[in-house]
Coordinates of N, CA and C in Angstrom, one line a residue:
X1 N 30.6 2.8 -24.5 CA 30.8 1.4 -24.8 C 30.7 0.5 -23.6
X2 N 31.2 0.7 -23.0 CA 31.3 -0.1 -21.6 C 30.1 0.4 -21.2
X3 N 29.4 1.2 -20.8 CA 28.3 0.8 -20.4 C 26.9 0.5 -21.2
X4 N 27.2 0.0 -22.3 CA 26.5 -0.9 -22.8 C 26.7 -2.2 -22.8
X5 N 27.8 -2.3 -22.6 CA 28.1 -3.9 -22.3 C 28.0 -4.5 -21.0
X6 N 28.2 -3.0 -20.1 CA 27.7 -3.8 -19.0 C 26.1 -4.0 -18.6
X7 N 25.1 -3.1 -19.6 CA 24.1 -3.3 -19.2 C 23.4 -4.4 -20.5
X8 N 24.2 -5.2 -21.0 CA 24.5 -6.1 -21.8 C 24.2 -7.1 -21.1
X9 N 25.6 -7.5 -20.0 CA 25.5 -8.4 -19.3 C 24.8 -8.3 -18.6
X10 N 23.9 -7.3 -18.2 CA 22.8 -7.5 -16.7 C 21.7 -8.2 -17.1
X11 N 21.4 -7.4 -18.5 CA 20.2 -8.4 -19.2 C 20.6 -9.6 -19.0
X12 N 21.3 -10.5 -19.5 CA 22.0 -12.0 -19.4 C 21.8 -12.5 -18.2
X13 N 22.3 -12.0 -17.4 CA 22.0 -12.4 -16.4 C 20.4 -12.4 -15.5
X14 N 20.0 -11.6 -15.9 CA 18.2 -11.5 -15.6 C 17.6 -12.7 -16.0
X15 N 17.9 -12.9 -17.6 CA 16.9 -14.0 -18.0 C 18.1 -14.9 -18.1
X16 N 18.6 -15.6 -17.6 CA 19.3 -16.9 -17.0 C 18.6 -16.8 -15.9
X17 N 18.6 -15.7 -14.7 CA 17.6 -16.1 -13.5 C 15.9 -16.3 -13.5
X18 N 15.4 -15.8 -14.3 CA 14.2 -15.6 -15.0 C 13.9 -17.2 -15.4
X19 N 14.8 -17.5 -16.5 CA 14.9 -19.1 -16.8 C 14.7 -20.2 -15.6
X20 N 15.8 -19.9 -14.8 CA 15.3 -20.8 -13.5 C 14.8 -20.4 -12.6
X21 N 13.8 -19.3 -12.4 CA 13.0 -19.6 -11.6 C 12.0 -20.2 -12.2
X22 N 11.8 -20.2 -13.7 CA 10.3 -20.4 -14.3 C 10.2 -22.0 -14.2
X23 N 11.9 -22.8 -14.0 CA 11.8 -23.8 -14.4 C 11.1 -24.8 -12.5
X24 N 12.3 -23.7 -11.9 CA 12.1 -23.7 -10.7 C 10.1 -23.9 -10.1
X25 N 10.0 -22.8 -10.7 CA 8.1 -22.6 -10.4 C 7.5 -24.1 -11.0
X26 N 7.9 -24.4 -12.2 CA 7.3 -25.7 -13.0 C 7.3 -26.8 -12.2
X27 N 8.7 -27.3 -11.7 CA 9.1 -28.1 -10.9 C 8.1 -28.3 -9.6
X28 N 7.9 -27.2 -9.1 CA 7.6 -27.0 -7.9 C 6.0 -27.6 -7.6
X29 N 5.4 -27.0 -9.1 CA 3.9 -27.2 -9.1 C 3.3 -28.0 -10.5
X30 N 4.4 -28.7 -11.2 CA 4.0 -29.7 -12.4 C 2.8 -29.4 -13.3
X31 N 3.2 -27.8 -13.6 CA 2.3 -27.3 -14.7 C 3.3 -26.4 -15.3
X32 N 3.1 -25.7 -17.0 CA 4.4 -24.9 -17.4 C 4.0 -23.4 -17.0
X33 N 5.0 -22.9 -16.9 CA 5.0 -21.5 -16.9 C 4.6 -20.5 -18.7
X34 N 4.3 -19.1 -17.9 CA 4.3 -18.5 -19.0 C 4.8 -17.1 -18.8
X35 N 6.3 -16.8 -19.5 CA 6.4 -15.4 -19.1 C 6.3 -14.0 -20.2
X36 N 6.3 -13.3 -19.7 CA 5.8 -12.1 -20.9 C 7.1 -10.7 -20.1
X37 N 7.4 -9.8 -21.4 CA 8.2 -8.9 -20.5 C 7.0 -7.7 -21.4
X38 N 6.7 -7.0 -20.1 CA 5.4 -6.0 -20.1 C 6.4 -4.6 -21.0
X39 N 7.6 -4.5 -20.1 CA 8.0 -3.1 -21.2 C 9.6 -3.8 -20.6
X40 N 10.4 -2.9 -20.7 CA 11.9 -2.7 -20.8 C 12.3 -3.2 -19.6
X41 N 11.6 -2.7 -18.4 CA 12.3 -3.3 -17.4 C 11.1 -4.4 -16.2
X42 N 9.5 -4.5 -16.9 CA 9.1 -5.1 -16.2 C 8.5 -6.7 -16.5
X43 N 8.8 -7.2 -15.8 CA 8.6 -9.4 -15.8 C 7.4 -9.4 -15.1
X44 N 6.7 -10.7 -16.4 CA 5.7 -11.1 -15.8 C 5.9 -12.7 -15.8
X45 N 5.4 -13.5 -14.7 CA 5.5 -14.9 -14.9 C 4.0 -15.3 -14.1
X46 N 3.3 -16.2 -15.1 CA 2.2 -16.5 -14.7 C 2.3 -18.3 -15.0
X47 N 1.7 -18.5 -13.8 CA 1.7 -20.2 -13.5 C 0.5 -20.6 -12.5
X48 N -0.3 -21.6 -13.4 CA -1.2 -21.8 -12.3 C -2.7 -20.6 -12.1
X49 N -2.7 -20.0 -12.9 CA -3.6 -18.9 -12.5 C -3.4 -17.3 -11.4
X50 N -2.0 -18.2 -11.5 CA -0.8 -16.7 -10.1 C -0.3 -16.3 -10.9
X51 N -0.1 -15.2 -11.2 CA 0.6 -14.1 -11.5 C 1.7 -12.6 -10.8
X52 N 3.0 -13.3 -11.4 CA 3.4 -12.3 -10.6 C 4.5 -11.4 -11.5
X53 N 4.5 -9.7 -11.2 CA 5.0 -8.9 -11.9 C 6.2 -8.7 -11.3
X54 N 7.4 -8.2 -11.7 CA 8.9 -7.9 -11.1 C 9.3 -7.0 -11.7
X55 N 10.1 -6.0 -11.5 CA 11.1 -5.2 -12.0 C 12.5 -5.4 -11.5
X56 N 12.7 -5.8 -10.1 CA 14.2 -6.1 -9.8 C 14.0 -7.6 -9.1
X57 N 15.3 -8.2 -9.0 CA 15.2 -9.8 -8.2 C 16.6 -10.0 -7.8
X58 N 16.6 -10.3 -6.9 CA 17.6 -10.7 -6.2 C 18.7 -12.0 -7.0
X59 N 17.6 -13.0 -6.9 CA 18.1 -14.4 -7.9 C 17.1 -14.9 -8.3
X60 N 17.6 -16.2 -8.8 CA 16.1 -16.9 -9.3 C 15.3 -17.5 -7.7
X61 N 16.1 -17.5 -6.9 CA 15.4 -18.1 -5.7 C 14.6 -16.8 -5.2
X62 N 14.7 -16.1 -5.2 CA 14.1 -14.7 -4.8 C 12.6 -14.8 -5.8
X63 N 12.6 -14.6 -7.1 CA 11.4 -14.9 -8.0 C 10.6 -16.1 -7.3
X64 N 11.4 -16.9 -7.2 CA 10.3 -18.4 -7.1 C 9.7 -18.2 -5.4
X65 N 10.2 -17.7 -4.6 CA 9.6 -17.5 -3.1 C 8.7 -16.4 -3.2
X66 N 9.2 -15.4 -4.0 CA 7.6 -14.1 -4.7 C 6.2 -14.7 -5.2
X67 N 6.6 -16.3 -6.0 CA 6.0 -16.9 -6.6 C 5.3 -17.4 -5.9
X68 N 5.4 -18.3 -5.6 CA 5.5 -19.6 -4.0 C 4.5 -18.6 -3.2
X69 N 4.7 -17.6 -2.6 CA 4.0 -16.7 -1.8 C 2.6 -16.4 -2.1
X70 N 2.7 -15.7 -3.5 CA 1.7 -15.4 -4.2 C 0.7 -16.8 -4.3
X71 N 1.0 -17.9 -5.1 CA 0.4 -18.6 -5.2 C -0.2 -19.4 -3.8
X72 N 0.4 -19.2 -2.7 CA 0.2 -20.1 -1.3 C -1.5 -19.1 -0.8
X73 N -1.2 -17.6 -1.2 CA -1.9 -16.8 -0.9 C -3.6 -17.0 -1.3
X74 N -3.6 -17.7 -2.6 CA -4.9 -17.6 -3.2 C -6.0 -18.8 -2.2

């Protein structure tokens, strides 16, 4: 029981960070985001024609500087 609850709250916590980075990414480049979750544990957020996949993140600031990166790259 408990460790389903705690892997309860980790989900929650993923997409609350997930949420703001996407909003974070929007903000940043004034177009919407679009995210997809590929299987159980892997994120995708695509904005702009950048695409970027995640399995772990630090925070949402961690996502959006992956993002940021990616996109500065093209």
């Amino acid at each position: 029981m408990e460790t389903e609850l705690s892997r309860l709250i980790a989900e929650e916590r993923a997409a609350a960070a997930i949420q703001h980075a996407r909003r974070m990414i929007a903000r940043h480049v004034g177009a919407p985001t679009v995210y997809e979750r590929l299987d159980f544990y892997t994120h995708q957020i695509t904005c702009l024609e950048t695409t970027i996949a995640f399995t772990t993140a630090r925070s949402s600031k961690d996502i959006f500087e992956r993002w940021k990166e990616a996109y500065e790259s093209h």
